[in-house]
Short mmCIF file of C-alpha atoms and ligand atoms in Angstrom, two decimals:
data_model
loop_
_atom_site.label_atom_id
_atom_site.label_comp_id
_atom_site.label_asym_id
_atom_site.label_seq_id
_atom_site.Cartn_x
_atom_site.Cartn_y
_atom_site.Cartn_z
CA UNK A 1 -0.54 0.23 -12.12
CA UNK A 2 -0.78 3.60 -13.78
CA UNK A 3 -0.18 7.26 -13.10
CA UNK A 4 -2.80 9.99 -13.24
CA UNK A 5 -2.71 13.77 -13.16
CA UNK A 6 -5.23 16.61 -13.36
CA UNK A 7 -4.41 20.32 -13.54
CA UNK A 8 -6.63 23.37 -13.19
CA UNK A 9 -4.55 26.31 -14.37
CA UNK A 10 -4.65 29.86 -15.62
CA UNK A 11 -2.14 29.05 -18.34
CA UNK A 12 -1.71 26.55 -21.17
CA UNK A 13 -1.77 23.21 -19.42
CA UNK A 14 -0.33 20.73 -21.92
CA UNK A 15 3.37 21.49 -21.14
CA UNK A 16 2.71 20.91 -17.42
CA UNK A 17 0.83 17.70 -18.21
CA UNK A 18 3.80 16.61 -20.31
CA UNK A 19 6.37 17.21 -17.56
CA UNK A 20 4.04 15.86 -14.90
CA UNK A 21 3.42 12.64 -16.81
CA UNK A 22 7.13 12.25 -17.45
CA UNK A 23 7.72 12.27 -13.71
CA UNK A 24 5.10 9.53 -13.34
CA UNK A 25 6.62 7.41 -16.10
CA UNK A 26 7.80 4.77 -13.57
CA UNK A 27 4.09 3.97 -12.98
CA UNK A 28 3.52 2.88 -16.57
CA UNK A 29 5.43 2.82 -19.81
CA UNK A 30 3.00 1.17 -22.17
CA UNK A 31 1.05 4.25 -23.25
CA UNK A 32 0.35 7.87 -22.42
CA UNK A 33 -2.54 10.24 -23.01
CA UNK A 34 -3.80 13.74 -22.28
CA UNK A 35 -7.13 15.52 -22.55
CA UNK A 36 -7.62 19.28 -22.25
CA UNK A 37 -10.65 21.55 -22.20
CA UNK A 38 -10.17 24.46 -24.61
CA UNK A 39 -13.14 26.51 -23.42
CA UNK A 40 -15.58 24.80 -25.75
CA UNK A 41 -14.71 21.15 -26.05
CA UNK A 42 -12.38 18.47 -24.75
CA UNK A 43 -9.46 17.61 -27.03
CA UNK A 44 -7.48 14.42 -26.54
CA UNK A 45 -4.18 12.92 -27.76
CA UNK A 46 -2.96 9.44 -26.93
CA UNK A 47 0.02 7.34 -27.94
CA UNK A 48 1.59 3.97 -27.26
CA UNK A 49 5.01 4.05 -25.55
CA UNK A 50 6.68 6.62 -23.34
CA UNK A 51 5.40 10.17 -22.87
CA UNK A 52 8.48 11.51 -24.60
CA UNK A 53 7.89 9.28 -27.63
CA UNK A 54 4.22 10.14 -28.01
CA UNK A 55 4.25 13.86 -27.34
CA UNK A 56 6.37 16.63 -28.85
CA UNK A 57 6.02 20.39 -29.15
CA UNK A 58 3.72 20.05 -32.12
CA UNK A 59 1.39 17.60 -30.36
CA UNK A 60 1.26 19.78 -27.27
CA UNK A 61 0.41 22.81 -29.42
CA UNK A 62 -2.60 20.87 -30.69
CA UNK A 63 -3.86 20.68 -27.12
CA UNK A 64 -4.71 24.28 -26.22
CA UNK A 65 -6.55 24.83 -22.95
CA UNK A 66 -5.97 25.68 -19.32
CA UNK A 67 -7.38 22.61 -17.64
CA UNK A 68 -6.59 19.03 -18.39
CA UNK A 69 -5.87 15.51 -17.23
CA UNK A 70 -3.29 12.90 -18.20
CA UNK A 71 -2.47 9.25 -17.78
CA UNK A 72 0.44 6.85 -18.14
CA UNK A 73 -0.59 3.25 -18.41
CA UNK A 74 0.88 -0.05 -17.53
CA UNK A 75 -1.65 -2.62 -18.60
CA UNK A 76 -2.98 -5.37 -16.43
CA UNK A 77 -6.72 -5.51 -16.97
CA UNK A 78 -7.43 -5.08 -20.64
CA UNK A 79 -4.09 -5.81 -22.32
CA UNK A 80 -1.77 -3.74 -24.51
CA UNK A 81 -3.93 -2.27 -27.26
CA UNK A 82 -4.14 1.29 -28.49
CA UNK A 83 -7.90 1.32 -27.88
CA UNK A 84 -7.14 0.95 -24.17
CA UNK A 85 -5.04 4.11 -23.92
CA UNK A 86 -6.47 6.55 -21.43
CA UNK A 87 -8.04 9.04 -20.87
CA UNK A 88 -11.28 7.45 -22.07
CA UNK A 89 -14.07 9.76 -23.16
CA UNK A 90 -17.86 9.79 -23.14
CA UNK A 91 -20.85 12.10 -22.86
CA UNK A 92 -22.44 13.45 -19.73
CA UNK A 93 -25.48 15.74 -19.76
CA UNK A 94 -24.79 16.65 -23.39
CA UNK A 95 -21.12 17.50 -22.72
CA UNK A 96 -17.96 15.44 -23.06
CA UNK A 97 -16.13 13.94 -20.11
CA UNK A 98 -12.65 12.37 -20.02
CA UNK A 99 -11.47 9.96 -17.34
CA UNK A 100 -8.07 8.59 -16.28
CA UNK A 101 -7.78 5.81 -13.69
CA UNK A 102 -5.06 4.11 -11.67
CA UNK A 103 -6.09 0.84 -10.04
CA UNK A 104 -8.21 -2.17 -10.80
CA UNK A 105 -11.89 -2.91 -10.21
CA UNK A 106 -12.39 -6.39 -8.79
CA UNK A 107 -15.99 -6.52 -10.01
CA UNK A 108 -15.20 -5.25 -13.51
CA UNK A 109 -16.27 -8.42 -15.37
CA UNK A 110 -19.53 -8.59 -13.47
CA UNK A 111 -20.38 -4.92 -14.06
CA UNK A 112 -19.36 -5.05 -17.69
CA UNK A 113 -21.49 -8.12 -18.33
CA UNK A 114 -24.48 -6.38 -16.73
CA UNK A 115 -23.96 -3.20 -18.72
CA UNK A 116 -23.60 -5.19 -21.93
CA UNK A 117 -26.84 -7.01 -21.20
CA UNK A 118 -28.44 -3.60 -20.90
CA UNK A 119 -27.12 -2.70 -24.36
CA UNK A 120 -23.94 -0.74 -23.56
CA UNK A 121 -21.38 -0.98 -26.38
CA UNK A 122 -17.83 -0.95 -25.02
CA UNK A 123 -14.98 0.60 -27.00
CA UNK A 124 -12.19 -0.74 -24.79
CA UNK A 125 -11.36 -3.75 -22.63
CA UNK A 126 -10.37 -1.73 -19.60
CA UNK A 127 -12.28 -1.17 -16.39
CA UNK A 128 -12.02 2.61 -16.65
CA UNK A 129 -14.78 2.53 -19.23
CA UNK A 130 -17.10 0.91 -16.70
CA UNK A 131 -16.45 3.80 -14.30
CA UNK A 132 -17.16 6.23 -17.14
CA UNK A 133 -20.42 4.53 -18.10
CA UNK A 134 -21.67 4.38 -14.55
CA UNK A 135 -20.93 8.06 -13.90
CA UNK A 136 -22.69 9.10 -17.08
CA UNK A 137 -25.63 6.85 -16.25
CA UNK A 138 -26.07 8.29 -12.74
CA UNK A 139 -25.46 11.90 -13.73
CA UNK A 140 -28.53 14.12 -13.50
CA UNK A 141 -27.03 17.51 -12.79
CA UNK A 142 -24.70 16.82 -9.87
CA UNK A 143 -21.32 15.20 -10.62
CA UNK A 144 -20.60 14.47 -6.94
CA UNK A 145 -23.86 12.56 -6.61
CA UNK A 146 -23.11 10.63 -9.80
CA UNK A 147 -19.65 9.68 -8.50
CA UNK A 148 -21.06 8.67 -5.09
CA UNK A 149 -23.59 6.40 -6.75
CA UNK A 150 -20.82 4.96 -8.93
CA UNK A 151 -18.66 4.37 -5.85
CA UNK A 152 -21.54 2.44 -4.29
CA UNK A 153 -21.31 -0.02 -7.18
CA UNK A 154 -17.64 -0.33 -8.10
CA UNK A 155 -15.34 -2.40 -5.89
CA UNK A 156 -11.57 -2.38 -5.76
CA UNK A 157 -8.81 0.14 -6.33
CA UNK A 158 -9.33 3.44 -8.09
CA UNK A 159 -7.62 6.79 -8.00
CA UNK A 160 -9.29 8.79 -10.74
CA UNK A 161 -8.90 12.17 -12.41
CA UNK A 162 -11.68 13.39 -14.70
CA UNK A 163 -12.18 16.40 -16.92
CA UNK A 164 -15.54 18.02 -17.58
CA UNK A 165 -16.51 21.37 -18.95
CA UNK A 166 -14.61 23.84 -16.75
CA UNK A 167 -13.87 21.32 -13.99
CA UNK A 168 -11.24 18.85 -12.91
CA UNK A 169 -12.69 16.13 -10.72
CA UNK A 170 -10.70 13.60 -8.69
CA UNK A 171 -11.69 10.74 -6.41
CA UNK A 172 -10.09 7.88 -4.54
CA UNK A 173 -11.56 4.55 -3.45
CA UNK A 174 -12.58 4.13 0.22
CA UNK A 175 -9.60 1.82 0.88
CA UNK A 176 -7.16 4.34 -0.62
CA UNK A 177 -5.19 1.51 -2.25
CA UNK A 178 -3.50 3.66 -4.88
CA UNK A 179 -2.13 7.08 -3.94
CA UNK A 180 -3.54 10.46 -4.94
CA UNK A 181 -2.22 13.82 -3.75
CA UNK A 182 -3.20 17.46 -4.07
CA UNK A 183 -0.99 20.49 -4.55
CA UNK A 184 -0.84 24.11 -5.64
CA UNK A 185 1.36 26.23 -7.82
CA UNK A 186 0.13 29.75 -7.04
CA UNK A 187 -3.50 29.72 -8.16
CA UNK A 188 -3.05 26.54 -10.18
CA UNK A 189 -4.27 23.31 -8.63
CA UNK A 190 -2.69 19.94 -9.37
CA UNK A 191 -3.89 16.50 -8.38
CA UNK A 192 -1.63 13.54 -9.16
CA UNK A 193 -0.65 10.01 -8.23
CA UNK A 194 2.50 11.25 -6.50
CA UNK A 195 3.94 14.60 -5.41
CA UNK A 196 6.81 14.63 -7.96
CA UNK A 197 4.70 16.11 -10.80
CA UNK A 198 3.49 18.90 -8.51
CA UNK A 199 7.04 19.79 -7.51
CA UNK A 200 8.43 19.50 -11.02
CA UNK A 201 5.75 21.86 -12.33
CA UNK A 202 6.89 24.33 -9.64
CA UNK A 203 4.23 23.84 -6.99
CA UNK A 204 3.96 22.26 -3.60
CA UNK A 205 2.00 19.28 -2.36
CA UNK A 206 -0.59 20.45 0.15
CA UNK A 207 -2.14 17.16 1.23
CA UNK A 208 -3.26 13.67 0.33
CA UNK A 209 -6.63 13.13 -1.27
CA UNK A 210 -8.25 11.06 1.49
CA UNK A 211 -9.53 7.54 0.97
CA UNK A 212 -13.07 7.86 -0.38
CA UNK A 213 -12.81 11.62 -0.94
CA UNK A 214 -14.18 13.37 -4.01
CA UNK A 215 -12.67 16.68 -5.17
CA UNK A 216 -14.17 19.13 -7.62
CA UNK A 217 -11.80 21.86 -8.79
CA UNK A 218 -13.30 24.76 -10.70
CA UNK A 219 -13.13 28.57 -11.00
CA UNK A 220 -14.56 28.91 -7.48
CA UNK A 221 -11.83 26.78 -5.88
CA UNK A 222 -11.29 23.28 -4.51
CA UNK A 223 -14.41 21.60 -3.19
CA UNK A 224 -14.02 18.49 -1.06
CA UNK A 225 -16.69 15.89 -0.46
CA UNK A 226 -15.47 13.43 2.15
CA UNK A 227 -16.37 9.77 2.17
CA UNK A 228 -19.58 9.30 4.10
CA UNK A 229 -18.98 5.71 5.18
CA UNK A 230 -16.74 4.21 7.83
CA UNK A 231 -13.04 5.04 7.37
CA UNK A 232 -11.40 1.90 6.10
CA UNK A 233 -8.18 3.19 4.52
CA UNK A 234 -5.78 0.36 3.67
CA UNK A 235 -2.98 1.91 1.60
CA UNK A 236 -0.97 -0.45 -0.59
CA UNK A 237 2.26 -1.11 1.33
CA UNK A 238 3.98 -2.16 -1.88
CA UNK A 239 3.89 1.47 -3.07
CA UNK A 240 6.54 2.20 -0.41
CA UNK A 241 8.46 -1.01 -0.98
CA UNK A 242 8.83 -0.67 -4.71
CA UNK A 243 6.44 1.29 -6.89
CA UNK A 244 6.50 4.89 -5.81
CA UNK A 245 9.47 7.14 -6.51
CA UNK A 246 11.98 7.61 -3.68
CA UNK A 247 10.80 11.22 -3.32
CA UNK A 248 7.14 10.23 -2.94
CA UNK A 249 5.34 11.46 0.20
CA UNK A 250 2.23 9.34 0.21
CA UNK A 251 -0.27 9.15 3.05
CA UNK A 252 2.26 10.72 5.42
CA UNK A 253 5.11 8.35 4.59
CA UNK A 254 8.18 9.19 2.52
CA UNK A 255 9.17 6.28 0.29
CA UNK A 256 12.92 6.87 0.68
CA UNK A 257 12.75 7.00 4.48
CA UNK A 258 10.54 3.91 4.50
CA UNK A 259 13.05 2.00 2.36
CA UNK A 260 16.04 3.12 4.42
CA UNK A 261 14.29 2.04 7.62
CA UNK A 262 13.55 -1.34 6.03
CA UNK A 263 17.32 -1.79 5.60
CA UNK A 264 17.93 -0.91 9.25
CA UNK A 265 15.20 -3.29 10.39
CA UNK A 266 16.54 -6.07 8.17
CA UNK A 267 19.97 -5.69 9.73
CA UNK A 268 18.38 -6.20 13.16
CA UNK A 269 16.24 -9.11 11.98
CA UNK A 270 18.80 -10.82 9.72
CA UNK A 271 22.38 -9.68 10.26
CA UNK A 272 25.10 -10.90 7.95
CA UNK A 273 28.90 -10.96 8.35
CA UNK A 274 30.13 -9.71 4.95
CA UNK A 275 32.56 -7.24 3.33
CA UNK A 276 30.07 -5.16 1.40
CA UNK A 277 26.38 -4.15 1.24
CA UNK A 278 25.25 -4.00 -2.40
CA UNK A 279 21.87 -2.68 -3.58
CA UNK A 280 19.83 -3.89 -6.51
CA UNK A 281 19.18 -0.45 -8.05
CA UNK A 282 17.05 1.61 -7.83
CA UNK A 283 14.61 0.78 -5.06
CA UNK A 284 17.22 -1.36 -3.22
CA UNK A 285 19.55 1.66 -2.78
CA UNK A 286 17.92 3.32 0.25
CA UNK A 287 17.50 0.00 2.05
CA UNK A 288 21.14 -0.93 1.33
CA UNK A 289 22.16 2.47 2.77
CA UNK A 290 20.05 1.71 5.85
CA UNK A 291 21.55 -1.78 6.20
CA UNK A 292 25.08 -0.41 5.77
CA UNK A 293 24.58 2.44 8.25
CA UNK A 294 23.01 0.18 10.86
CA UNK A 295 25.69 -2.50 10.50
CA UNK A 296 28.78 -0.40 9.85
CA UNK A 297 29.53 -2.58 6.80
CA UNK A 298 30.67 -0.51 3.77
CA UNK A 299 28.12 0.23 1.04
CA UNK A 300 29.23 -0.55 -2.53
CA UNK A 301 27.62 -0.15 -5.91
CA UNK A 302 28.18 -3.64 -7.26
CA UNK A 303 25.59 -3.49 -10.02
CA UNK A 304 25.31 -0.99 -12.85
CA UNK A 305 21.84 -0.25 -14.10
CA UNK A 306 20.82 0.43 -17.66
CA UNK A 307 18.40 3.29 -17.06
CA UNK A 308 16.67 3.12 -20.39
CA UNK A 309 14.54 0.07 -19.74
CA UNK A 310 11.18 -0.76 -18.27
CA UNK A 311 10.60 -2.92 -15.23
CA UNK A 312 11.53 -6.59 -15.47
CA UNK A 313 8.62 -8.51 -14.07
CA UNK A 314 6.51 -6.74 -16.68
CA UNK A 315 7.97 -8.81 -19.55
CA UNK A 316 5.67 -11.56 -20.78
CA UNK A 317 7.83 -14.65 -21.39
CA UNK A 318 10.48 -16.27 -19.20
CA UNK A 319 13.19 -15.98 -21.89
CA UNK A 320 12.41 -12.31 -22.45
CA UNK A 321 12.50 -11.67 -18.73
CA UNK A 322 15.91 -13.33 -18.44
CA UNK A 323 17.33 -11.26 -21.29
CA UNK A 324 15.80 -8.14 -19.78
CA UNK A 325 17.48 -8.83 -16.42
CA UNK A 326 20.87 -9.21 -18.14
CA UNK A 327 20.45 -6.05 -20.12
CA UNK A 328 19.17 -4.11 -17.16
CA UNK A 329 21.78 -4.87 -14.51
CA UNK A 330 25.46 -5.64 -14.96
CA UNK A 331 27.89 -6.58 -12.12
CA UNK A 332 30.73 -4.17 -11.45
CA UNK A 333 33.66 -6.62 -11.34
CA UNK A 334 36.13 -4.23 -9.66
CA UNK A 335 33.76 -3.73 -6.73
CA UNK A 336 32.59 -7.31 -6.10
CA UNK A 337 35.64 -9.44 -7.03
CA UNK A 338 36.92 -11.41 -4.03
CA UNK A 339 34.26 -9.93 -1.70
CA UNK A 340 31.52 -11.49 0.36
CA UNK A 341 28.44 -9.38 -0.24
CA UNK A 342 24.90 -8.97 0.99
CA UNK A 343 22.54 -8.00 -1.79
CA UNK A 344 19.51 -5.86 -0.89
CA UNK A 345 16.42 -6.08 -3.09
CA UNK A 346 12.78 -5.07 -2.67
CA UNK A 347 11.02 -8.33 -3.49
CA UNK A 348 11.25 -11.80 -4.98
CA UNK A 349 8.35 -12.48 -7.31
CA UNK A 350 9.26 -15.32 -9.66
CA UNK A 351 12.89 -15.60 -8.57
CA UNK A 352 14.24 -14.98 -12.08
CA UNK A 353 15.97 -11.67 -11.30
CA UNK A 354 17.54 -12.88 -8.06
CA UNK A 355 18.81 -16.17 -9.56
CA UNK A 356 20.31 -14.38 -12.52
CA UNK A 357 21.94 -11.64 -10.45
CA UNK A 358 23.48 -14.02 -7.93
CA UNK A 359 24.85 -16.21 -10.73
CA UNK A 360 26.37 -13.23 -12.49
CA UNK A 361 27.80 -11.73 -9.30
CA UNK A 362 29.54 -15.04 -8.66
CA UNK A 363 30.84 -15.05 -12.25
CA UNK A 364 32.15 -11.53 -11.58
CA UNK A 365 34.18 -12.92 -8.66
CA UNK A 366 31.97 -12.42 -5.58
CA UNK A 367 33.05 -14.91 -2.89
CA UNK A 368 29.69 -15.12 -1.14
CA UNK A 369 26.31 -13.67 -2.09
CA UNK A 370 23.73 -13.34 0.69
CA UNK A 371 20.33 -11.90 -0.05
CA UNK A 372 18.09 -9.69 2.11
CA UNK A 373 14.64 -8.71 0.89
CA UNK A 374 12.76 -5.63 2.08
CA UNK A 375 9.34 -7.22 1.70
CA UNK A 376 7.98 -10.46 3.15
CA UNK A 377 7.57 -13.38 0.71
CA UNK A 378 4.98 -12.51 -2.00
CA UNK A 379 2.57 -15.45 -1.73
CA UNK A 380 -0.70 -14.07 -3.11
CA UNK A 381 -1.72 -12.26 -6.28
CA UNK A 382 -2.74 -8.62 -6.23
CA UNK A 383 -6.21 -7.74 -7.50
CA UNK A 384 -5.88 -4.02 -6.91
CA UNK A 385 -3.83 -2.92 -9.87
CA UNK A 386 -0.34 -4.32 -9.37
CA UNK A 387 0.72 -6.89 -11.89
CA UNK A 388 1.88 -9.74 -9.70
CA UNK A 389 1.56 -13.05 -11.54
CA UNK A 390 -0.84 -15.86 -10.82
CA UNK A 391 -0.04 -17.73 -7.58
CA UNK A 392 1.34 -20.71 -9.45
CA UNK A 393 4.17 -18.46 -10.72
CA UNK A 394 4.92 -16.82 -7.38
CA UNK A 395 7.98 -18.63 -6.08
CA UNK A 396 7.13 -17.96 -2.42
CA UNK A 397 3.64 -19.42 -2.85
CA UNK A 398 5.21 -22.72 -3.84
CA UNK A 399 8.54 -22.99 -2.03
CA UNK A 400 9.85 -22.50 1.50
CA UNK A 401 12.44 -19.81 2.18
CA UNK A 402 15.17 -22.47 2.33
CA UNK A 403 14.02 -23.90 -1.00
CA UNK A 404 14.03 -20.42 -2.56
CA UNK A 405 17.51 -19.83 -1.12
CA UNK A 406 18.72 -22.97 -2.87
CA UNK A 407 16.76 -22.24 -6.05
CA UNK A 408 18.27 -18.77 -6.51
CA UNK A 409 21.73 -19.95 -5.39
CA UNK A 410 22.16 -17.59 -2.41
CA UNK A 411 24.52 -18.34 0.47
CA UNK A 412 21.72 -17.16 2.72
CA UNK A 413 18.32 -15.56 2.21
CA UNK A 414 16.10 -13.61 4.59
CA UNK A 415 12.96 -11.52 4.17
CA UNK A 416 11.84 -8.65 6.40
CA UNK A 417 8.97 -9.64 8.70
CA UNK A 418 5.52 -8.18 8.09
CA UNK A 419 5.67 -6.44 11.48
CA UNK A 420 9.10 -5.05 10.58
CA UNK A 421 7.77 -3.77 7.27
CA UNK A 422 4.78 -2.07 8.89
CA UNK A 423 7.00 -0.47 11.52
CA UNK A 424 9.12 1.09 8.75
CA UNK A 425 6.07 3.22 7.96
CA UNK A 426 5.37 3.86 11.65
CA UNK A 427 1.69 3.07 11.21
CA UNK A 428 -0.45 0.25 12.53
CA UNK A 429 -0.27 -2.76 10.22
CA UNK A 430 -4.08 -2.57 9.92
CA UNK A 431 -3.71 0.75 8.02
CA UNK A 432 -2.09 -1.03 5.07
CA UNK A 433 -3.12 -3.53 2.48
CA UNK A 434 -0.69 -6.43 2.93
CA UNK A 435 -2.70 -8.99 0.97
CA UNK A 436 0.09 -10.12 -1.34
CA UNK A 437 2.01 -11.26 1.74
CA UNK A 438 -0.73 -12.60 4.01
CA UNK A 439 -3.81 -13.10 1.79
CA UNK A 440 -5.87 -10.66 3.92
CA UNK A 441 -7.71 -8.93 1.07
CA UNK A 442 -9.42 -5.69 2.23
CA UNK A 443 -11.93 -5.96 -0.64
CA UNK A 444 -13.16 -9.40 -1.59
CA UNK A 445 -11.53 -10.22 -4.94
CA UNK A 446 -13.70 -13.27 -5.61
CA UNK A 447 -16.52 -11.21 -7.15
CA UNK A 448 -14.56 -11.27 -10.44
FE1 LIG B 1 -0.47 -3.58 -2.73
FE2 LIG B 1 -0.09 -6.18 -2.36
FE3 LIG B 1 -2.35 -5.01 -1.56
FE4 LIG B 1 -1.83 -5.31 -4.16
S1 LIG B 1 -2.20 -6.96 -2.67
S2 LIG B 1 -2.64 -3.47 -3.16
S3 LIG B 1 0.41 -5.01 -4.21
S4 LIG B 1 -0.25 -4.65 -0.79
#
């Protein structure tokens, strides 16, 4: 998972890229990068770590120009190396091009092997470079045609922003797995993974970039080239469950409202007679509010979050993950002591977080700890850009709900149903990708 942004402006763009990328930081904390067009050439700066660590006033001053793109990266394909920081750059028709990508190509290995056989020398181990090479290969004089031909070849999830001489280009895969939205701030045009950057810069989101749509933004305006094939949008439902910010309005669904409704639905599907509804912050908060409002049981903040950490299932070893969970969330003894509680969380992936939290809530004096999860059991790996582990490490792929309940030490455990989850978004279930719950992969991942 990553975050992308592209801005076509009448003013210096690097400060807006900086603030915009900061608001997308939840989508990736491993590295950040920006590229701007200064009227003659594309300049680029990239750094490992958070946006705030890699970019300061001095760095931004070295990026003059009114149009630019940016990226925050959380590595899955490719691994954590500075050569994988995006945007990646290449040459197209004698000019430079920079590309930033959120998602994952399922046929990356295949395409890369073919391109290498043909003599392409790769500088990175990420799939964005394959997209770059294909666009530059197919480019004659028409960027839209080059992207269409590239889209005919690449398979999987991609929301892309690109920067060429005098143009910001954006496109989204025909399934629309990862989000991409469009907005305006006066005459400035912003395209980004979520609406928060647009609003923080001072603009307003105008619409979603449609699944399969290509946008070219230049001095003559915004030009849209819709997908010519059959509409097969299958937005990632996990964006609403966990990844997107609470204020995200993606493909006509607000993440906060979705999460709150999940809590209400869970109360109907799996009620619980307890003293207190406690969220696992942050994404568990709206669903705990929904559960509390629907049930009439008081809401209580029983866990305090350390806000200066990354996400836990990102950490590579089991021991590190356990330490990270402890550091990240601490029980609030005064709130939970002597109480029976229901704990609302967004998912159970390996079970580490839940086991640890329940154990520590009991140590803090909770009488009973019941768990309610606002996603169905995660039984399958994601191949579209979300770093779920291999199936052998997914607890729900290997244990029944009762076994998980025992394993994590909960007094009771229940997951929202898939139908319940889909109804929280008020769209047909067929409009979402739900593959990590039911194995129904919209794009065949076996071409890897
Ligand atoms: Fe999202 Fe799951 Fe589909 Fe991956 S498999 S895109 S996480 S719904």
